[in-house]
């Protein structure tokens, strides 16, 4: 033991102990990798480093993506592609055949159109409300205040909760004998069966997803706000600008790139709404809160008779929307970075 | 008291209150109530007995009727506060109930039966935590199993994610090779296609590989996250190439450069990914729901969902298990709040 | 034995050729400095020698063997990087021993070697520290120590002093020189600083735009620069260049008329009348009296340094002449003085900037 080794803290020694098997494993891999390096050079090493990730990626992401397209052109009940019947664009035709596109009940696959309608409504209302509330919260949290960390945590922590937990927390509050009805009765209102009423079920679906994700967007916007140089505000103060003008002329324009990214991220997420709402309402009452992912899940996997082809076709249509949104989002991110560099 | 008031009202520069200050405080307090309230309510409720949970209106704290051991009775008897006809208040135990009349007795003198109308008595209650809500699901139901499955999935998936993603990120950030741009583009492209879009074909892939109804079927599709590769690659790009060259001059093999130089230096990013990965895998719901059909293999989230979906919901257990399943996340957050929030703010991933 | 030879080495990055057929020979135990302005290819050349970069064509030979195909680690060289490239997460001790661990050196041997180096470089107390806890000079020492620990035959140093402040640079320069004597190893040193090159090198290689301009000992380069570029690059303050043209004379002496009308006789063969010529004279070879070639000039700036006085002046047709006059002078800007060029130290360059070889320059005394 050398003099320096004795300076090791207990934590470092513990870490060293924990890392010992890792070190052993890594040294084990060193040999074949070195051999590879000698045989194939740096290019070969790079391939070897990429291989595990790409392999898993190929099998479980890339291949299914292509498979998805193939499935959407087949029919029948078989699970594996080689046993399935090619049906051309039949599945898409089934999904898209409607006498009146504004009336879901006139469609062959009315559940799909109800899911589309519900998802569309959800996306518009949820994203609008979510972004506004996040923005307001970020603006409040950006003020000079004590214990900002605490307040940020208050708004942020639901982000980390699982969708099942989120749904159960609120399901418990919204149930017939729940806290909300108790408060209403206390204030001499009528108690309501929140999740049995179609309109209220949608309201709470939207409320829940805002409650759960609000903190995430607030955080991004808050980071954007804090990146605005203080001098700008001080200059505005010297100019005697009233606070609403500071907001509309300085804060919002400078925050705009972040806001665009937040809106697009929220859109992408909203289109995929499923977990919390599924646990909260199961899509009900009736089809009041049936969304696209649940439609795909039920049509393709959860029903007695699986209709993989139809589900695939529906997911391809959904993917198309997501791809467009993501492309726009990537462009917006690049644009934001360019702006920030300036 | 005035100290608290000045603390709460103190503002920057000691200026007077502006209406925006009032609005901000209203917003914060409403937020506190709406965001924190439900969780506190969950926590309080999870300690209530089944009987207390069905009460309406509910009480804030978990109360339970007090019981007293009385000589001559095998079971402890519930204690009541009784207003007798002469206006006197007495503590009596209920021996039995017949219609609207209760037969009660003084716990000191249990032989003398006193008849009391139901309206004239009120149970004596005390605060008691119904911890059996927590222990029974672990003993009688499968929750211990669910918990174990969730831990297994989370730990294994995170370890594999970290190793695979960091290796790929290393190759994509520190080597020039043909097809690098192509690989990057493919990974970027799949960022657009979330798992929820490919559940149908993925299900058949999992079946084809005989991974249906297995925890590995839950783990494997999640480990090659493009998000993780990108996060780590961005960070590794900031590690100077000269360090790698110095290591090469020092006779280090490429593998050694990866795990002795680059990986330790990328630790901040690896830690962020580790935290995210733990959160993702612990909270995953849709995919485990699809892959796992055997109760024994359910993760906590799936188990919880199936438990609450039963016809006769046993809320006292559901609530307690909900608390259990959010506990690890809350603990992580409590210790690593700053780390998590700055990680999200800088990377924009969740 | 560590004898290095570069034969016809070229390097291109895509369509851009950064090194053009470089030929250099470095003898055993020699201290060779590659010097040139930034972007001249000197660092690339060093990295090719190290094996971190592959030459597009040509051969790198170590002790008579072609090593082009050998990986960096297998060439038996050590390198000190400009940024030091110390592993930030390892202690100084670990930094020093990492290379030995990789070659599976026995533990006691590593300890012994690290201790020896630490003693030699006076960094014994720093062994437990992390690089970020060290000062610039200490980091520099560790970086050198890391190179020394494996006892390489050749040291490659890439601008190792450029991140230090001026004072420390002078100290470290001296230490490096001493170290070279003590280690008895071949050193190849890259810098853009000609003072470093002059003070450290046995031989200097001057590079520009990927070409070798001149190779020679510091004084050869100073006294007989092969071209205008080397003449201007080596020596501080820079050499003055006076433009002019041949106006007659014979094989023994040429008559040259400087722009502005002043006439000089130079002991070089005459060339056709009107051919341009550049006369070079170092600031230290200009006086205010004596000599034959005298040019009247107006002083624009005086820098009194104490032991010498630097005078910037303008003459007719010659925009800027700098003279370094010994001692302290009572000259102020605006004065008109007469600049006497010491004819023994005139350099002549032709229209292409090449030295007119016959031009006579006395060895400096």
mmCIF file of C-alpha atoms in Angstrom, chain A residues 22-31 33-34 37 42-43 45-50 52-54 56-57 59-65 67-68 71 79-81 132-134 136-138 140-141 143-146 149-166 168-173 175-179 181-183 185-186 191 207 210-217 219-220 223 237 243 265 269 272 274-276 278-280 293 296-297 300-301 306-309 311-312 315-316 318-319 322-324 326-327 330, chain B residues 7 10-13 18-25 27-32 34-39 41-42 45 53-58 161 163-172 175-177 183 186-209 211-212 220-226 229 248 252-256 258-260 263 279 282-287 289-290 300-302 304-305 308-309 315 318-319 322 325-326 329-330 332-333 337-338 340-342 344-346 348-350:
data_model
loop_
_atom_site.group_PDB
_atom_site.id
_atom_site.type_symbol
_atom_site.label_atom_id
_atom_site.label_comp_id
_atom_site.label_asym_id
_atom_site.label_seq_id
_atom_site.Cartn_x
_atom_site.Cartn_y
_atom_site.Cartn_z
ATOM 1 C CA UNK A 22 -17.116 -5.300 -14.094
ATOM 2 C CA UNK A 23 -13.378 -4.836 -14.491
ATOM 3 C CA UNK A 24 -12.932 -8.571 -14.699
ATOM 4 C CA UNK A 25 -15.627 -8.866 -17.367
ATOM 5 C CA UNK A 26 -14.245 -5.986 -19.376
ATOM 6 C CA UNK A 27 -10.761 -7.463 -19.312
ATOM 7 C CA UNK A 28 -12.244 -10.715 -20.537
ATOM 8 C CA UNK A 29 -13.720 -8.995 -23.573
ATOM 9 C CA UNK A 30 -10.424 -7.198 -24.192
ATOM 10 C CA UNK A 31 -8.801 -10.254 -25.703
ATOM 11 C CA UNK A 33 -11.581 -7.323 -29.240
ATOM 12 C CA UNK A 34 -7.819 -6.884 -29.494
ATOM 13 C CA UNK A 37 -8.460 -4.995 -33.923
ATOM 14 C CA UNK A 42 -10.179 0.302 -36.652
ATOM 15 C CA UNK A 43 -13.086 -0.143 -39.053
ATOM 16 C CA UNK A 45 -13.480 -2.495 -34.205
ATOM 17 C CA UNK A 46 -16.088 0.147 -34.933
ATOM 18 C CA UNK A 47 -18.342 -2.514 -36.435
ATOM 19 C CA UNK A 48 -17.870 -4.688 -33.379
ATOM 20 C CA UNK A 49 -18.818 -1.825 -31.092
ATOM 21 C CA UNK A 50 -21.929 -1.136 -33.120
ATOM 22 C CA UNK A 52 -24.849 -5.535 -30.342
ATOM 23 C CA UNK A 53 -26.923 -2.395 -30.439
ATOM 24 C CA UNK A 54 -27.606 -2.643 -34.147
ATOM 25 C CA UNK A 56 -31.106 -5.720 -31.168
ATOM 26 C CA UNK A 57 -32.207 -2.619 -32.955
ATOM 27 C CA UNK A 59 -34.555 -7.353 -34.793
ATOM 28 C CA UNK A 60 -36.848 -5.417 -32.495
ATOM 29 C CA UNK A 61 -37.277 -2.074 -34.215
ATOM 30 C CA UNK A 62 -36.209 -2.025 -37.845
ATOM 31 C CA UNK A 63 -37.523 -5.421 -38.861
ATOM 32 C CA UNK A 64 -40.926 -4.907 -37.186
ATOM 33 C CA UNK A 65 -41.211 -1.557 -38.909
ATOM 34 C CA UNK A 67 -43.042 -6.093 -41.170
ATOM 35 C CA UNK A 68 -45.714 -3.617 -40.221
ATOM 36 C CA UNK A 71 -48.869 -6.963 -42.451
ATOM 37 C CA UNK A 79 -49.863 -14.629 -36.665
ATOM 38 C CA UNK A 80 -46.847 -15.233 -38.867
ATOM 39 C CA UNK A 81 -46.486 -13.504 -42.177
ATOM 40 C CA UNK A 132 -50.518 27.364 -21.985
ATOM 41 C CA UNK A 133 -50.402 25.961 -18.476
ATOM 42 C CA UNK A 134 -46.751 24.959 -18.832
ATOM 43 C CA UNK A 136 -47.717 30.087 -17.220
ATOM 44 C CA UNK A 137 -46.036 27.804 -14.724
ATOM 45 C CA UNK A 138 -42.631 28.399 -16.255
ATOM 46 C CA UNK A 140 -44.162 31.956 -12.478
ATOM 47 C CA UNK A 141 -41.212 29.736 -11.625
ATOM 48 C CA UNK A 143 -39.624 34.873 -11.038
ATOM 49 C CA UNK A 144 -37.233 35.650 -8.295
ATOM 50 C CA UNK A 145 -38.455 33.584 -5.410
ATOM 51 C CA UNK A 146 -37.399 31.606 -2.420
ATOM 52 C CA UNK A 149 -36.283 24.143 -6.305
ATOM 53 C CA UNK A 150 -39.165 23.090 -4.104
ATOM 54 C CA UNK A 151 -41.798 24.677 -6.326
ATOM 55 C CA UNK A 152 -40.231 23.235 -9.434
ATOM 56 C CA UNK A 153 -40.355 19.809 -7.811
ATOM 57 C CA UNK A 154 -44.029 20.294 -6.944
ATOM 58 C CA UNK A 155 -44.915 20.712 -10.585
ATOM 59 C CA UNK A 156 -42.389 18.258 -11.899
ATOM 60 C CA UNK A 157 -42.666 15.093 -9.828
ATOM 61 C CA UNK A 158 -45.750 13.571 -11.566
ATOM 62 C CA UNK A 159 -43.609 13.281 -14.698
ATOM 63 C CA UNK A 160 -41.777 10.435 -13.025
ATOM 64 C CA UNK A 161 -44.865 8.546 -11.918
ATOM 65 C CA UNK A 162 -45.984 5.588 -13.948
ATOM 66 C CA UNK A 163 -49.170 6.018 -15.959
ATOM 67 C CA UNK A 164 -50.816 3.304 -13.898
ATOM 68 C CA UNK A 165 -50.042 5.150 -10.679
ATOM 69 C CA UNK A 166 -51.273 8.436 -12.120
ATOM 70 C CA UNK A 168 -55.106 5.116 -9.935
ATOM 71 C CA UNK A 169 -54.434 8.263 -7.910
ATOM 72 C CA UNK A 170 -57.125 10.091 -9.856
ATOM 73 C CA UNK A 171 -59.465 7.178 -10.202
ATOM 74 C CA UNK A 172 -59.551 7.055 -6.426
ATOM 75 C CA UNK A 173 -60.371 10.726 -6.199
ATOM 76 C CA UNK A 175 -64.843 7.518 -7.829
ATOM 77 C CA UNK A 176 -68.406 7.730 -6.555
ATOM 78 C CA UNK A 177 -67.395 8.111 -2.907
ATOM 79 C CA UNK A 178 -64.227 9.924 -3.769
ATOM 80 C CA UNK A 179 -62.680 13.077 -2.461
ATOM 81 C CA UNK A 181 -67.614 14.315 -4.679
ATOM 82 C CA UNK A 182 -67.124 14.756 -0.934
ATOM 83 C CA UNK A 183 -65.863 18.283 -1.493
ATOM 84 C CA UNK A 185 -71.282 17.753 -1.291
ATOM 85 C CA UNK A 186 -69.601 19.827 1.370
ATOM 86 C CA UNK A 191 -72.139 14.574 -6.605
ATOM 87 C CA UNK A 207 -56.911 16.713 -17.256
ATOM 88 C CA UNK A 210 -51.909 17.409 -18.462
ATOM 89 C CA UNK A 211 -51.374 16.760 -14.772
ATOM 90 C CA UNK A 212 -48.900 14.015 -15.533
ATOM 91 C CA UNK A 213 -46.828 15.759 -18.210
ATOM 92 C CA UNK A 214 -47.044 19.413 -17.261
ATOM 93 C CA UNK A 215 -43.755 19.355 -15.372
ATOM 94 C CA UNK A 216 -41.741 18.128 -18.322
ATOM 95 C CA UNK A 217 -42.729 20.961 -20.633
ATOM 96 C CA UNK A 219 -38.901 22.421 -17.302
ATOM 97 C CA UNK A 220 -37.958 22.881 -20.952
ATOM 98 C CA UNK A 223 -34.628 26.420 -19.205
ATOM 99 C CA UNK A 237 -36.783 48.233 -16.751
ATOM 100 C CA UNK A 243 -44.557 44.091 -17.364
ATOM 101 C CA UNK A 265 -43.156 17.363 -28.691
ATOM 102 C CA UNK A 269 -46.928 12.568 -27.381
ATOM 103 C CA UNK A 272 -49.892 8.362 -28.821
ATOM 104 C CA UNK A 274 -52.925 5.504 -24.185
ATOM 105 C CA UNK A 275 -51.684 4.276 -20.815
ATOM 106 C CA UNK A 276 -53.164 6.645 -18.254
ATOM 107 C CA UNK A 278 -56.703 3.177 -20.540
ATOM 108 C CA UNK A 279 -56.228 2.505 -16.846
ATOM 109 C CA UNK A 280 -58.566 5.326 -15.854
ATOM 110 C CA UNK A 293 -53.280 3.272 -29.741
ATOM 111 C CA UNK A 296 -54.648 -0.720 -32.500
ATOM 112 C CA UNK A 297 -53.922 -2.692 -29.354
ATOM 113 C CA UNK A 300 -54.585 -6.426 -33.244
ATOM 114 C CA UNK A 301 -53.781 -8.078 -29.962
ATOM 115 C CA UNK A 306 -57.057 -10.751 -33.708
ATOM 116 C CA UNK A 307 -57.156 -8.609 -36.786
ATOM 117 C CA UNK A 308 -53.460 -7.986 -37.273
ATOM 118 C CA UNK A 309 -53.848 -6.632 -40.796
ATOM 119 C CA UNK A 311 -54.326 -2.978 -36.777
ATOM 120 C CA UNK A 312 -51.164 -2.700 -38.873
ATOM 121 C CA UNK A 315 -50.717 1.970 -37.144
ATOM 122 C CA UNK A 316 -49.193 2.804 -40.522
ATOM 123 C CA UNK A 318 -50.736 6.829 -37.356
ATOM 124 C CA UNK A 319 -47.032 6.482 -38.083
ATOM 125 C CA UNK A 322 -46.040 10.979 -36.358
ATOM 126 C CA UNK A 323 -43.321 11.008 -38.978
ATOM 127 C CA UNK A 324 -44.533 14.312 -40.330
ATOM 128 C CA UNK A 326 -41.237 14.448 -35.929
ATOM 129 C CA UNK A 327 -39.657 15.772 -39.095
ATOM 130 C CA UNK A 330 -36.301 17.953 -35.887
ATOM 131 C CA UNK B 7 -41.158 35.857 5.090
ATOM 132 C CA UNK B 10 -40.886 39.626 1.248
ATOM 133 C CA UNK B 11 -40.094 40.408 -2.321
ATOM 134 C CA UNK B 12 -37.148 41.453 -4.381
ATOM 135 C CA UNK B 13 -35.838 44.800 -3.402
ATOM 136 C CA UNK B 18 -47.664 44.028 -7.493
ATOM 137 C CA UNK B 19 -50.785 42.266 -8.778
ATOM 138 C CA UNK B 20 -48.575 39.826 -10.693
ATOM 139 C CA UNK B 21 -47.101 38.747 -7.383
ATOM 140 C CA UNK B 22 -50.556 37.910 -6.152
ATOM 141 C CA UNK B 23 -51.333 35.987 -9.327
ATOM 142 C CA UNK B 24 -48.070 34.102 -9.081
ATOM 143 C CA UNK B 25 -48.753 33.082 -5.516
ATOM 144 C CA UNK B 27 -50.859 29.893 -9.179
ATOM 145 C CA UNK B 28 -48.242 28.324 -6.946
ATOM 146 C CA UNK B 29 -50.641 27.511 -4.142
ATOM 147 C CA UNK B 30 -53.246 26.106 -6.532
ATOM 148 C CA UNK B 31 -50.434 24.060 -8.063
ATOM 149 C CA UNK B 32 -49.362 22.803 -4.683
ATOM 150 C CA UNK B 34 -53.561 20.098 -7.311
ATOM 151 C CA UNK B 35 -50.202 18.433 -7.831
ATOM 152 C CA UNK B 36 -49.357 17.414 -4.294
ATOM 153 C CA UNK B 37 -52.865 17.009 -2.871
ATOM 154 C CA UNK B 38 -53.828 13.873 -4.789
ATOM 155 C CA UNK B 39 -50.608 12.114 -3.832
ATOM 156 C CA UNK B 41 -54.562 11.845 -0.353
ATOM 157 C CA UNK B 42 -53.377 8.580 -1.851
ATOM 158 C CA UNK B 45 -56.037 6.673 2.081
ATOM 159 C CA UNK B 53 -62.486 3.672 2.849
ATOM 160 C CA UNK B 54 -66.142 3.071 2.129
ATOM 161 C CA UNK B 55 -67.244 5.914 4.404
ATOM 162 C CA UNK B 56 -68.774 8.986 2.841
ATOM 163 C CA UNK B 57 -67.824 11.715 3.381
ATOM 164 C CA UNK B 58 -64.307 10.421 3.935
ATOM 165 C CA UNK B 161 -29.109 -0.464 -22.386
ATOM 166 C CA UNK B 163 -23.577 -1.189 -22.286
ATOM 167 C CA UNK B 164 -25.054 -1.505 -25.780
ATOM 168 C CA UNK B 165 -25.884 2.162 -26.178
ATOM 169 C CA UNK B 166 -22.534 3.381 -24.929
ATOM 170 C CA UNK B 167 -20.667 1.001 -27.218
ATOM 171 C CA UNK B 168 -22.672 2.149 -30.207
ATOM 172 C CA UNK B 169 -22.317 5.786 -29.205
ATOM 173 C CA UNK B 170 -18.553 5.316 -28.885
ATOM 174 C CA UNK B 171 -18.317 3.864 -32.389
ATOM 175 C CA UNK B 172 -20.518 6.604 -33.818
ATOM 176 C CA UNK B 175 -14.494 6.423 -35.489
ATOM 177 C CA UNK B 176 -14.608 7.409 -39.097
ATOM 178 C CA UNK B 177 -15.934 4.498 -41.112
ATOM 179 C CA UNK B 183 -26.325 4.172 -39.400
ATOM 180 C CA UNK B 186 -31.430 4.947 -39.608
ATOM 181 C CA UNK B 187 -31.293 5.466 -35.855
ATOM 182 C CA UNK B 188 -32.564 8.989 -36.259
ATOM 183 C CA UNK B 189 -35.390 7.753 -38.478
ATOM 184 C CA UNK B 190 -36.569 5.277 -35.883
ATOM 185 C CA UNK B 191 -36.789 8.044 -33.321
ATOM 186 C CA UNK B 192 -39.931 8.938 -35.195
ATOM 187 C CA UNK B 193 -41.529 5.548 -34.845
ATOM 188 C CA UNK B 194 -42.405 4.898 -31.231
ATOM 189 C CA UNK B 195 -43.065 1.463 -29.857
ATOM 190 C CA UNK B 196 -46.804 2.035 -29.868
ATOM 191 C CA UNK B 197 -46.788 2.047 -33.659
ATOM 192 C CA UNK B 198 -45.055 -1.293 -34.108
ATOM 193 C CA UNK B 199 -46.727 -3.320 -31.373
ATOM 194 C CA UNK B 200 -48.468 -5.637 -33.838
ATOM 195 C CA UNK B 201 -45.436 -6.837 -35.834
ATOM 196 C CA UNK B 202 -43.241 -6.717 -32.738
ATOM 197 C CA UNK B 203 -45.685 -9.060 -31.090
ATOM 198 C CA UNK B 204 -45.222 -11.572 -33.886
ATOM 199 C CA UNK B 205 -41.427 -11.157 -33.763
ATOM 200 C CA UNK B 206 -41.507 -11.873 -30.042
ATOM 201 C CA UNK B 207 -43.673 -14.898 -30.706
ATOM 202 C CA UNK B 208 -41.384 -16.093 -33.454
ATOM 203 C CA UNK B 209 -38.414 -15.886 -31.100
ATOM 204 C CA UNK B 211 -40.122 -14.774 -26.096
ATOM 205 C CA UNK B 212 -43.860 -14.371 -25.626
ATOM 206 C CA UNK B 220 -35.068 -6.921 -25.292
ATOM 207 C CA UNK B 221 -37.199 -4.648 -27.498
ATOM 208 C CA UNK B 222 -36.507 -1.732 -25.162
ATOM 209 C CA UNK B 223 -32.734 -1.881 -24.822
ATOM 210 C CA UNK B 224 -31.585 -0.477 -28.163
ATOM 211 C CA UNK B 225 -33.006 2.976 -27.483
ATOM 212 C CA UNK B 226 -32.054 5.489 -30.165
ATOM 213 C CA UNK B 229 -27.397 6.339 -28.317
ATOM 214 C CA UNK B 248 -3.227 4.646 -28.255
ATOM 215 C CA UNK B 252 -4.178 0.766 -24.982
ATOM 216 C CA UNK B 253 -6.379 -1.433 -27.158
ATOM 217 C CA UNK B 254 -9.528 0.115 -28.585
ATOM 218 C CA UNK B 255 -11.653 -1.819 -26.124
ATOM 219 C CA UNK B 256 -9.526 -0.518 -23.289
ATOM 220 C CA UNK B 258 -13.627 2.500 -24.551
ATOM 221 C CA UNK B 259 -13.958 1.335 -20.988
ATOM 222 C CA UNK B 260 -10.956 2.906 -19.287
ATOM 223 C CA UNK B 263 -16.769 5.424 -20.503
ATOM 224 C CA UNK B 279 -37.737 5.291 -14.855
ATOM 225 C CA UNK B 282 -40.099 0.680 -14.055
ATOM 226 C CA UNK B 283 -43.068 2.595 -15.456
ATOM 227 C CA UNK B 284 -43.513 0.640 -18.713
ATOM 228 C CA UNK B 285 -47.082 -0.510 -19.111
ATOM 229 C CA UNK B 286 -48.310 -1.166 -22.660
ATOM 230 C CA UNK B 287 -45.556 -3.504 -23.776
ATOM 231 C CA UNK B 289 -49.259 -5.800 -20.857
ATOM 232 C CA UNK B 290 -48.975 -7.255 -24.365
ATOM 233 C CA UNK B 300 -45.888 -4.291 -10.834
ATOM 234 C CA UNK B 301 -47.643 -1.949 -13.284
ATOM 235 C CA UNK B 302 -49.456 -4.727 -15.110
ATOM 236 C CA UNK B 304 -51.626 -3.324 -10.370
ATOM 237 C CA UNK B 305 -53.776 -2.693 -13.421
ATOM 238 C CA UNK B 308 -57.755 -2.703 -9.988
ATOM 239 C CA UNK B 309 -59.682 -4.011 -12.969
ATOM 240 C CA UNK B 315 -59.243 -0.358 -2.978
ATOM 241 C CA UNK B 318 -54.863 -1.173 -4.649
ATOM 242 C CA UNK B 319 -53.982 2.092 -2.933
ATOM 243 C CA UNK B 322 -49.906 2.041 -5.791
ATOM 244 C CA UNK B 325 -44.981 1.038 -6.966
ATOM 245 C CA UNK B 326 -44.296 4.779 -6.899
ATOM 246 C CA UNK B 329 -39.330 6.625 -8.287
ATOM 247 C CA UNK B 330 -40.031 9.026 -5.446
ATOM 248 C CA UNK B 332 -34.776 8.399 -6.821
ATOM 249 C CA UNK B 333 -36.317 11.794 -7.380
ATOM 250 C CA UNK B 337 -33.808 15.909 -8.316
ATOM 251 C CA UNK B 338 -31.252 18.399 -9.514
ATOM 252 C CA UNK B 340 -32.840 14.708 -13.315
ATOM 253 C CA UNK B 341 -34.213 18.155 -13.958
ATOM 254 C CA UNK B 342 -30.997 19.474 -15.433
ATOM 255 C CA UNK B 344 -34.147 16.834 -18.968
ATOM 256 C CA UNK B 345 -33.681 20.531 -19.475
ATOM 257 C CA UNK B 346 -30.451 20.007 -21.388
ATOM 258 C CA UNK B 348 -35.166 17.448 -23.894
ATOM 259 C CA UNK B 349 -35.815 13.759 -23.433
ATOM 260 C CA UNK B 350 -38.036 12.052 -20.961
#
